[in-house]
Short mmCIF file of C-alpha atoms and ligand atoms in Angstrom, two decimals:
data_model
loop_
_atom_site.label_atom_id
_atom_site.label_comp_id
_atom_site.label_asym_id
_atom_site.label_seq_id
_atom_site.Cartn_x
_atom_site.Cartn_y
_atom_site.Cartn_z
CA MET O 1 -4.38 13.91 -20.58
CA MET O 2 -3.01 15.00 -17.24
CA SER O 3 -4.49 13.26 -14.19
CA ALA O 4 -5.76 15.22 -11.21
CA PRO O 5 -3.67 15.13 -8.06
CA SER O 6 -4.82 12.30 -5.82
CA SER O 7 -4.07 13.88 -2.50
CA THR O 8 -5.92 16.20 -0.18
CA VAL O 9 -4.93 19.20 1.87
CA ARG O 10 -3.40 18.17 5.19
CA ARG O 11 -2.42 20.34 8.06
CA GLU O 12 -2.63 17.83 10.94
CA PRO O 13 -0.06 15.10 10.28
CA ALA O 14 -1.26 11.51 10.68
CA ALA O 15 2.04 9.71 10.08
CA ARG O 16 5.69 10.50 10.68
CA ILE O 17 9.04 8.95 9.90
CA LEU O 18 10.14 6.74 12.81
CA GLY O 19 13.37 5.50 11.23
CA THR O 20 15.44 5.60 8.04
CA GLY O 21 17.85 3.12 6.50
CA SER O 22 19.77 2.64 3.28
CA TYR O 23 22.03 0.19 1.54
CA LEU O 24 24.57 0.70 -1.23
CA PRO O 25 26.55 -2.16 -2.77
CA ASP O 26 30.31 -1.92 -2.14
CA LEU O 27 31.36 -2.02 -5.79
CA VAL O 28 32.10 1.47 -7.18
CA ARG O 29 32.05 2.10 -10.94
CA THR O 30 33.82 5.36 -11.79
CA ASN O 31 33.44 7.54 -14.85
CA ALA O 32 36.96 6.49 -15.86
CA GLU O 33 35.76 2.88 -16.05
CA LEU O 34 32.84 3.92 -18.28
CA GLU O 35 35.31 5.62 -20.64
CA LYS O 36 36.49 2.09 -21.42
CA LEU O 37 32.96 0.87 -22.22
CA VAL O 38 31.47 3.71 -24.30
CA ASP O 39 32.51 6.88 -26.12
CA THR O 40 32.29 9.26 -23.17
CA SER O 41 34.53 11.19 -20.81
CA ASP O 42 34.74 11.91 -17.10
CA ALA O 43 34.53 15.64 -17.92
CA TRP O 44 31.33 15.23 -20.01
CA ILE O 45 29.57 13.13 -17.38
CA ILE O 46 30.44 15.50 -14.54
CA GLU O 47 29.50 18.61 -16.50
CA ARG O 48 26.21 17.27 -17.92
CA THR O 49 25.02 15.19 -14.93
CA GLY O 50 27.11 15.89 -11.80
CA ILE O 51 27.90 12.18 -11.47
CA ARG O 52 31.43 10.98 -10.61
CA GLU O 53 30.71 7.38 -9.65
CA ARG O 54 27.86 4.97 -8.99
CA ARG O 55 27.41 1.66 -7.11
CA ILE O 56 26.86 -1.66 -8.87
CA ALA O 57 25.32 -4.76 -7.26
CA PRO O 58 27.52 -7.86 -7.52
CA PRO O 59 26.40 -11.00 -9.39
CA GLY O 60 24.13 -13.10 -7.21
CA MET O 61 22.67 -10.17 -5.30
CA VAL O 62 19.00 -9.45 -6.03
CA THR O 63 16.81 -6.39 -5.51
CA SER O 64 15.12 -7.79 -2.39
CA ASP O 65 18.55 -8.31 -0.75
CA MET O 66 19.29 -4.59 -0.97
CA ALA O 67 15.75 -3.67 0.08
CA THR O 68 15.88 -5.98 3.09
CA GLU O 69 19.19 -4.53 4.28
CA ALA O 70 17.87 -0.96 4.02
CA ALA O 71 14.67 -2.01 5.82
CA LYS O 72 16.63 -3.68 8.66
CA ARG O 73 18.58 -0.48 9.21
CA ALA O 74 15.40 1.63 9.25
CA LEU O 75 13.78 -0.74 11.75
CA GLU O 76 16.87 -0.66 13.96
CA GLN O 77 16.88 3.13 13.99
CA ALA O 78 13.15 3.13 14.82
CA GLU O 79 13.84 0.59 17.59
CA LEU O 80 11.22 -1.72 16.11
CA GLN O 81 11.11 -5.39 15.19
CA PRO O 82 10.11 -6.73 11.74
CA THR O 83 7.00 -8.15 13.42
CA ASP O 84 5.91 -4.60 14.34
CA ILE O 85 5.34 -3.82 10.66
CA ASP O 86 1.86 -4.24 9.23
CA MET O 87 2.40 -3.21 5.62
CA ILE O 88 5.34 -3.26 3.20
CA VAL O 89 5.38 -1.06 0.10
CA VAL O 90 8.25 -1.40 -2.35
CA GLY O 91 8.72 1.14 -5.14
CA THR O 92 10.77 -0.50 -7.86
CA ILE O 93 10.97 -1.03 -11.61
CA THR O 94 13.68 -3.67 -11.19
CA PRO O 95 11.93 -6.43 -9.23
CA ASP O 96 13.59 -9.76 -8.41
CA VAL O 97 11.12 -11.44 -10.81
CA PRO O 98 8.05 -10.19 -12.73
CA MET O 99 5.87 -12.12 -10.29
CA PRO O 100 5.51 -12.25 -7.29
CA ALA O 101 6.20 -8.85 -5.78
CA THR O 102 9.65 -8.01 -4.47
CA ALA O 103 7.85 -6.89 -1.30
CA ALA O 104 6.87 -10.53 -0.68
CA TYR O 105 10.54 -11.56 -0.74
CA VAL O 106 11.40 -8.67 1.58
CA GLN O 107 8.68 -9.75 4.01
CA GLN O 108 10.08 -13.25 4.07
CA LYS O 109 13.74 -12.20 4.36
CA LEU O 110 12.95 -9.76 7.18
CA GLY O 111 10.87 -12.28 9.10
CA ALA O 112 7.94 -9.88 9.14
CA LYS O 113 4.47 -11.13 10.05
CA LEU O 114 1.63 -11.83 7.63
CA CYS O 115 0.71 -8.41 6.23
CA PRO O 116 -0.03 -6.71 2.92
CA ALA O 117 3.20 -6.47 0.93
CA PHE O 118 3.21 -5.13 -2.59
CA ASP O 119 5.29 -3.38 -5.24
CA LEU O 120 4.34 -0.19 -6.97
CA SER O 121 5.59 0.90 -10.37
CA ALA O 122 6.06 4.65 -10.52
CA ALA O 123 9.74 4.53 -11.52
CA CYS O 124 11.74 7.40 -10.00
CA ALA O 125 8.61 8.73 -8.28
CA GLY O 126 8.10 5.36 -6.55
CA PHE O 127 9.19 6.47 -3.10
CA VAL O 128 6.98 9.59 -3.08
CA TYR O 129 4.05 7.44 -4.28
CA GLY O 130 4.80 4.87 -1.56
CA LEU O 131 5.00 7.54 1.11
CA ALA O 132 1.61 8.95 0.06
CA ILE O 133 0.01 5.48 0.10
CA ALA O 134 1.47 4.63 3.51
CA ASP O 135 0.44 8.00 4.92
CA ASN O 136 -3.12 7.44 3.75
CA PHE O 137 -3.30 3.90 5.15
CA ILE O 138 -2.15 5.21 8.51
CA ARG O 139 -4.50 8.20 8.33
CA CYS O 140 -7.54 5.97 7.76
CA GLY O 141 -6.49 3.50 10.47
CA ALA O 142 -5.82 0.55 8.16
CA ALA O 143 -2.15 0.34 9.16
CA LYS O 144 -0.08 1.44 12.13
CA ARG O 145 3.49 1.00 10.95
CA VAL O 146 4.45 0.80 7.30
CA LEU O 147 7.78 0.09 5.68
CA VAL O 148 8.21 2.21 2.57
CA ILE O 149 11.15 1.12 0.44
CA GLY O 150 12.64 2.52 -2.76
CA VAL O 151 15.04 0.10 -4.38
CA GLU O 152 16.59 -0.30 -7.81
CA MET O 153 19.13 -2.56 -9.46
CA LEU O 154 19.32 -0.51 -12.62
CA SER O 155 22.68 -1.98 -13.64
CA ARG O 156 20.71 -5.06 -14.77
CA VAL O 157 18.39 -3.10 -17.10
CA VAL O 158 20.87 -0.60 -18.49
CA ASN O 159 22.30 -1.06 -21.97
CA TRP O 160 26.02 -0.87 -21.23
CA SER O 161 26.74 0.18 -24.80
CA ASP O 162 24.31 3.14 -24.76
CA ARG O 163 26.24 6.15 -23.51
CA THR O 164 23.09 8.26 -23.10
CA THR O 165 21.80 6.04 -20.29
CA CYS O 166 24.58 3.85 -18.88
CA VAL O 167 26.48 6.79 -17.40
CA ILE O 168 23.51 7.93 -15.33
CA PHE O 169 22.08 5.05 -13.39
CA GLY O 170 23.22 3.22 -10.25
CA ASP O 171 22.05 0.61 -7.75
CA GLY O 172 20.87 1.12 -4.17
CA ALA O 173 18.05 0.96 -1.64
CA GLY O 174 16.50 3.26 0.91
CA ALA O 175 13.72 2.70 3.43
CA VAL O 176 11.67 4.51 6.01
CA VAL O 177 9.37 3.22 8.73
CA LEU O 178 6.26 5.36 8.83
CA GLY O 179 4.15 5.26 11.98
CA ALA O 180 1.42 7.25 13.72
CA ALA O 181 2.34 10.89 14.25
CA ASP O 182 0.60 10.80 17.66
CA GLY O 183 0.98 14.56 18.04
CA ALA O 184 4.77 14.31 18.35
CA GLU O 185 6.49 17.69 18.22
CA ALA O 186 10.00 18.99 17.74
CA ARG O 187 11.03 22.64 17.91
CA GLY O 188 7.39 23.59 18.35
CA ARG O 189 6.38 21.90 15.07
CA LYS O 190 4.10 18.89 14.73
CA ARG O 191 6.10 16.07 13.18
CA GLY O 192 4.81 14.16 10.16
CA VAL O 193 3.77 14.10 6.54
CA LEU O 194 1.96 17.37 5.79
CA SER O 195 1.11 17.25 2.11
CA THR O 196 1.54 14.89 -0.84
CA LYS O 197 0.89 15.52 -4.53
CA LEU O 198 0.99 12.76 -7.14
CA TYR O 199 0.61 13.05 -10.90
CA THR O 200 0.94 10.96 -14.06
CA ASP O 201 0.91 12.06 -17.69
CA GLY O 202 0.45 8.90 -19.73
CA GLY O 203 0.89 10.91 -22.92
CA SER O 204 4.65 10.65 -22.53
CA THR O 205 5.13 6.93 -21.94
CA GLY O 206 7.59 6.71 -24.83
CA SER O 207 10.07 9.18 -23.31
CA LEU O 208 11.46 6.68 -20.85
CA VAL O 209 10.65 3.03 -21.39
CA ILE O 210 11.84 -0.57 -21.36
CA PRO O 211 9.99 -1.55 -24.54
CA GLY O 212 10.46 -5.32 -24.44
CA GLY O 213 9.72 -8.01 -21.91
CA GLY O 214 6.05 -7.26 -21.25
CA THR O 215 2.85 -8.20 -23.05
CA ALA O 216 3.37 -5.51 -25.69
CA GLU O 217 6.59 -7.04 -26.86
CA PRO O 218 7.57 -10.39 -25.38
CA LEU O 219 11.31 -10.73 -25.63
CA THR O 220 12.66 -12.71 -28.57
CA PRO O 221 16.29 -13.60 -29.31
CA GLU O 222 16.27 -10.75 -31.85
CA GLY O 223 14.78 -8.32 -29.32
CA LEU O 224 17.47 -9.28 -26.84
CA THR O 225 20.24 -8.45 -29.32
CA GLN O 226 18.55 -5.08 -29.94
CA ALA O 227 18.50 -4.32 -26.20
CA ARG O 228 14.68 -4.14 -26.21
CA GLY O 229 14.69 -5.32 -22.59
CA LYS O 230 16.85 -2.37 -21.55
CA ILE O 231 16.16 1.30 -20.70
CA HIS O 232 15.48 3.61 -23.66
CA MET O 233 15.34 7.32 -22.84
CA LYS O 234 14.76 10.58 -24.72
CA GLY O 235 16.96 12.46 -22.29
CA GLN O 236 16.25 16.01 -23.44
CA ASP O 237 12.47 15.46 -23.35
CA VAL O 238 12.58 14.06 -19.83
CA PHE O 239 14.94 16.80 -18.72
CA LYS O 240 12.62 19.62 -19.77
CA VAL O 241 9.48 18.08 -18.31
CA ALA O 242 11.33 17.26 -15.08
CA VAL O 243 12.33 20.86 -14.41
CA LYS O 244 8.82 22.12 -15.15
CA ASN O 245 6.84 19.46 -13.28
CA LEU O 246 9.07 19.18 -10.22
CA HIS O 247 8.61 22.90 -9.76
CA SER O 248 4.83 22.83 -10.22
CA SER O 249 4.15 19.82 -7.98
CA SER O 250 6.42 21.20 -5.26
CA GLN O 251 4.74 24.58 -5.45
CA ALA O 252 1.34 22.84 -5.20
CA ALA O 253 2.43 20.86 -2.13
CA LEU O 254 3.62 24.07 -0.46
CA ASP O 255 0.50 26.00 -1.50
CA ASP O 256 -1.68 23.33 0.14
CA LEU O 257 -0.09 24.25 3.44
CA GLY O 258 0.14 27.98 2.95
CA MET O 259 3.91 27.55 3.04
CA THR O 260 6.63 29.05 0.88
CA GLY O 261 10.21 28.01 0.18
CA ALA O 262 11.27 30.18 3.11
CA ASP O 263 9.50 27.75 5.47
CA LEU O 264 11.66 24.83 4.29
CA ASP O 265 14.83 23.72 6.04
CA TRP O 266 15.80 21.19 3.37
CA ILE O 267 14.91 20.01 -0.12
CA CYS O 268 15.52 16.35 -0.74
CA PRO O 269 15.01 15.94 -4.50
CA HIS O 270 15.27 12.85 -6.66
CA GLN O 271 18.83 12.72 -7.96
CA ALA O 272 18.18 12.46 -11.71
CA ASN O 273 20.72 14.98 -12.92
CA LEU O 274 22.37 17.76 -10.93
CA ARG O 275 21.32 20.29 -13.56
CA ILE O 276 17.65 19.28 -13.16
CA VAL O 277 17.95 19.68 -9.39
CA ASP O 278 19.61 23.09 -9.70
CA LEU O 279 17.06 24.40 -12.19
CA ALA O 280 14.02 23.09 -10.29
CA VAL O 281 15.32 24.52 -7.02
CA ALA O 282 16.05 27.90 -8.64
CA LYS O 283 12.50 27.99 -10.10
CA LEU O 284 11.17 27.58 -6.55
CA GLY O 285 13.29 30.57 -5.52
CA LEU O 286 15.37 28.41 -3.19
CA THR O 287 19.10 28.41 -2.62
CA LYS O 288 21.45 25.48 -3.16
CA ASP O 289 22.58 25.39 0.47
CA LYS O 290 19.19 23.89 1.42
CA VAL O 291 19.48 21.02 -1.08
CA LEU O 292 20.71 17.55 -0.21
CA VAL O 293 22.81 16.02 -3.00
CA ASN O 294 24.54 12.66 -3.40
CA ILE O 295 24.33 12.13 -7.16
CA ASP O 296 28.09 12.63 -7.43
CA ARG O 297 28.65 9.45 -5.36
CA VAL O 298 25.70 7.22 -6.23
CA GLY O 299 24.31 8.40 -9.59
CA ASN O 300 20.61 8.19 -10.36
CA THR O 301 19.16 5.36 -8.26
CA SER O 302 15.56 6.05 -9.35
CA SER O 303 13.05 5.25 -6.58
CA ALA O 304 15.88 4.70 -4.07
CA SER O 305 17.41 8.14 -4.36
CA ILE O 306 15.16 10.07 -1.95
CA PRO O 307 15.17 7.52 0.91
CA ILE O 308 18.95 7.12 0.55
CA LEU O 309 19.34 10.90 0.79
CA LEU O 310 17.01 11.04 3.80
CA ASP O 311 18.97 8.32 5.57
CA GLU O 312 22.33 9.92 4.84
CA GLY O 313 20.95 13.25 6.05
CA VAL O 314 19.62 11.78 9.30
CA ARG O 315 22.75 9.76 10.05
CA SER O 316 25.07 12.72 9.38
CA ASN O 317 22.89 14.93 11.64
CA ARG O 318 22.21 17.38 8.84
CA LEU O 319 18.49 16.54 9.01
CA LYS O 320 17.10 17.10 12.49
CA PRO O 321 13.77 16.41 14.18
CA GLY O 322 11.48 19.35 13.43
CA ASP O 323 13.04 20.17 10.05
CA ASN O 324 10.58 20.98 7.26
CA ILE O 325 11.60 18.96 4.20
CA LEU O 326 10.38 18.99 0.61
CA LEU O 327 10.67 15.77 -1.40
CA CYS O 328 10.13 15.73 -5.17
CA ALA O 329 10.69 13.18 -7.91
CA LEU O 330 9.85 12.51 -11.56
CA GLY O 331 10.43 9.52 -13.78
CA ALA O 332 8.97 7.13 -16.35
CA GLY O 333 5.22 7.36 -16.84
CA ILE O 334 5.73 10.26 -16.85
CA SER O 335 4.94 10.06 -13.13
CA TRP O 336 5.94 12.63 -10.58
CA GLY O 337 5.10 13.98 -7.18
CA SER O 338 6.10 16.09 -4.21
CA ALA O 339 5.69 15.81 -0.48
CA VAL O 340 6.25 18.17 2.43
CA LEU O 341 6.95 16.70 5.85
CA THR O 342 8.27 17.71 9.22
CA LEU O 343 10.90 15.23 10.37
O1 UT7 M 401 15.51 9.80 -13.29
C1 UT7 M 401 14.55 9.51 -14.24
C2 UT7 M 401 14.37 10.57 -15.21
N1 UT7 M 401 15.54 10.77 -16.02
C3 UT7 M 401 16.06 11.97 -16.13
O2 UT7 M 401 15.58 12.87 -15.49
C4 UT7 M 401 17.18 12.18 -17.10
C5 UT7 M 401 16.96 13.47 -17.87
N2 UT7 M 401 17.93 13.73 -18.91
C6 UT7 M 401 19.24 13.97 -18.67
O3 UT7 M 401 19.69 13.89 -17.55
C7 UT7 M 401 20.08 14.44 -19.83
O4 UT7 M 401 19.27 14.70 -20.93
C8 UT7 M 401 21.19 13.43 -20.22
C9 UT7 M 401 22.26 13.38 -19.14
C10 UT7 M 401 20.61 12.08 -20.46
C11 UT7 M 401 21.88 13.89 -21.52
O5 UT7 M 401 22.43 15.18 -21.33
P1 UT7 M 401 22.10 16.33 -22.35
O6 UT7 M 401 22.87 17.49 -21.92
O7 UT7 M 401 20.61 16.48 -22.43
O8 UT7 M 401 22.70 15.78 -23.68
P2 UT7 M 401 21.97 15.61 -25.10
O9 UT7 M 401 21.07 14.46 -25.09
O10 UT7 M 401 21.44 16.94 -25.53
O11 UT7 M 401 23.21 15.27 -26.02
C12 UT7 M 401 24.21 16.25 -26.32
C13 UT7 M 401 25.37 15.55 -27.01
C14 UT7 M 401 24.91 14.59 -28.13
O12 UT7 M 401 25.88 14.62 -29.14
P3 UT7 M 401 25.64 15.49 -30.47
O13 UT7 M 401 24.40 14.94 -31.10
O14 UT7 M 401 25.50 16.90 -30.02
O15 UT7 M 401 26.87 15.23 -31.25
C15 UT7 M 401 24.95 13.25 -27.46
O16 UT7 M 401 25.12 12.21 -28.38
O17 UT7 M 401 26.05 14.73 -26.05
C16 UT7 M 401 26.14 13.41 -26.56
N3 UT7 M 401 26.16 12.48 -25.44
C17 UT7 M 401 27.30 12.14 -24.81
N4 UT7 M 401 28.57 12.49 -25.00
C18 UT7 M 401 29.47 11.96 -24.16
C19 UT7 M 401 25.11 11.87 -24.86
N5 UT7 M 401 25.54 11.08 -23.85
C20 UT7 M 401 26.90 11.25 -23.80
C21 UT7 M 401 27.89 10.72 -22.99
N6 UT7 M 401 29.17 11.10 -23.19
N7 UT7 M 401 27.62 9.86 -21.98
#
């Protein structure tokens, strides 16, 4: 059964992005290198996904290391100290450990003060979920400045002998500092998060799953050899639902505001597959020149993809204060969501 959207109509922004940051490990793994691991080709991967290379975290690095680096950069851009943060939300399905939360390690590594710090599991939609949660905490006055991080070390949960998944995913982290909108304006537009829409359809949990390692199937030596602790994906099923749902949630977020695609300056979509992005954008009646893309360089980094894109856009001056931006993402759950904000 499909859940109802959890958000409400918003015209007066409560929270805006004060700073963005991202981190990508140095190590590049090209399609040519994957040709040596599995039966695939550079041409197939580029044509079917748009990916040319992805980043891989080195041994010894953990998820919270990448998250902390992205968070430091976001704080620096916002001209804030770690102690200015009063909540940390980390979207990830690749935590340092099953317990405690990766957010707790990030808090400690940053030197942030005592504050709520928790992980949320919405897979590729994790950043949009985190943004909606942070926006609502700020709106109701329970937090003033929130770090929202999307981070994944998917190289550790990918089956490197499964060509249907190992060519897609990559490692990385992105972060934003969200703070009170305080009526800030740019180009005559009020800056901040305008609308968020979140959905989950638990009827499709089997489409994208790590079947082993939880209470349903504790990992055994046999399970390990069968890669039960790794990502299993029905790619075609996810593909179809992604195109459909990214369109519908984005349309709903725009409808909330009485906006259309023509009111958007940029679309910053989850980088799952370039063909999904192209099809979803076309369904919205939008043109490719408004779409930020980095999947060719970083692959599918799940919850990290949108905040990495945002940070790259801000730092390259493509995204400017006052720009209207649509975010949208879908992943395991199936969970998805869209947000419209003015930068
Ligand atoms: O971000 C979270 C959500 N995830 C997604 O949104 C991913 C959604 N799905 C996809 O991106 C695509 O479905 C994939 C990239 C995973 C697969 O692309 P596809 O065009 O849907 O391929 P397919 O599954 O229909 O497979 C077509 C053929 C098959 O061979 P046969 O049965 O026709 O002989 C596959 O075995 O392509 C084969 N194939 C490959 N060939 C070369 C699958 N993976 C590869 C590969 N290299 N890496």
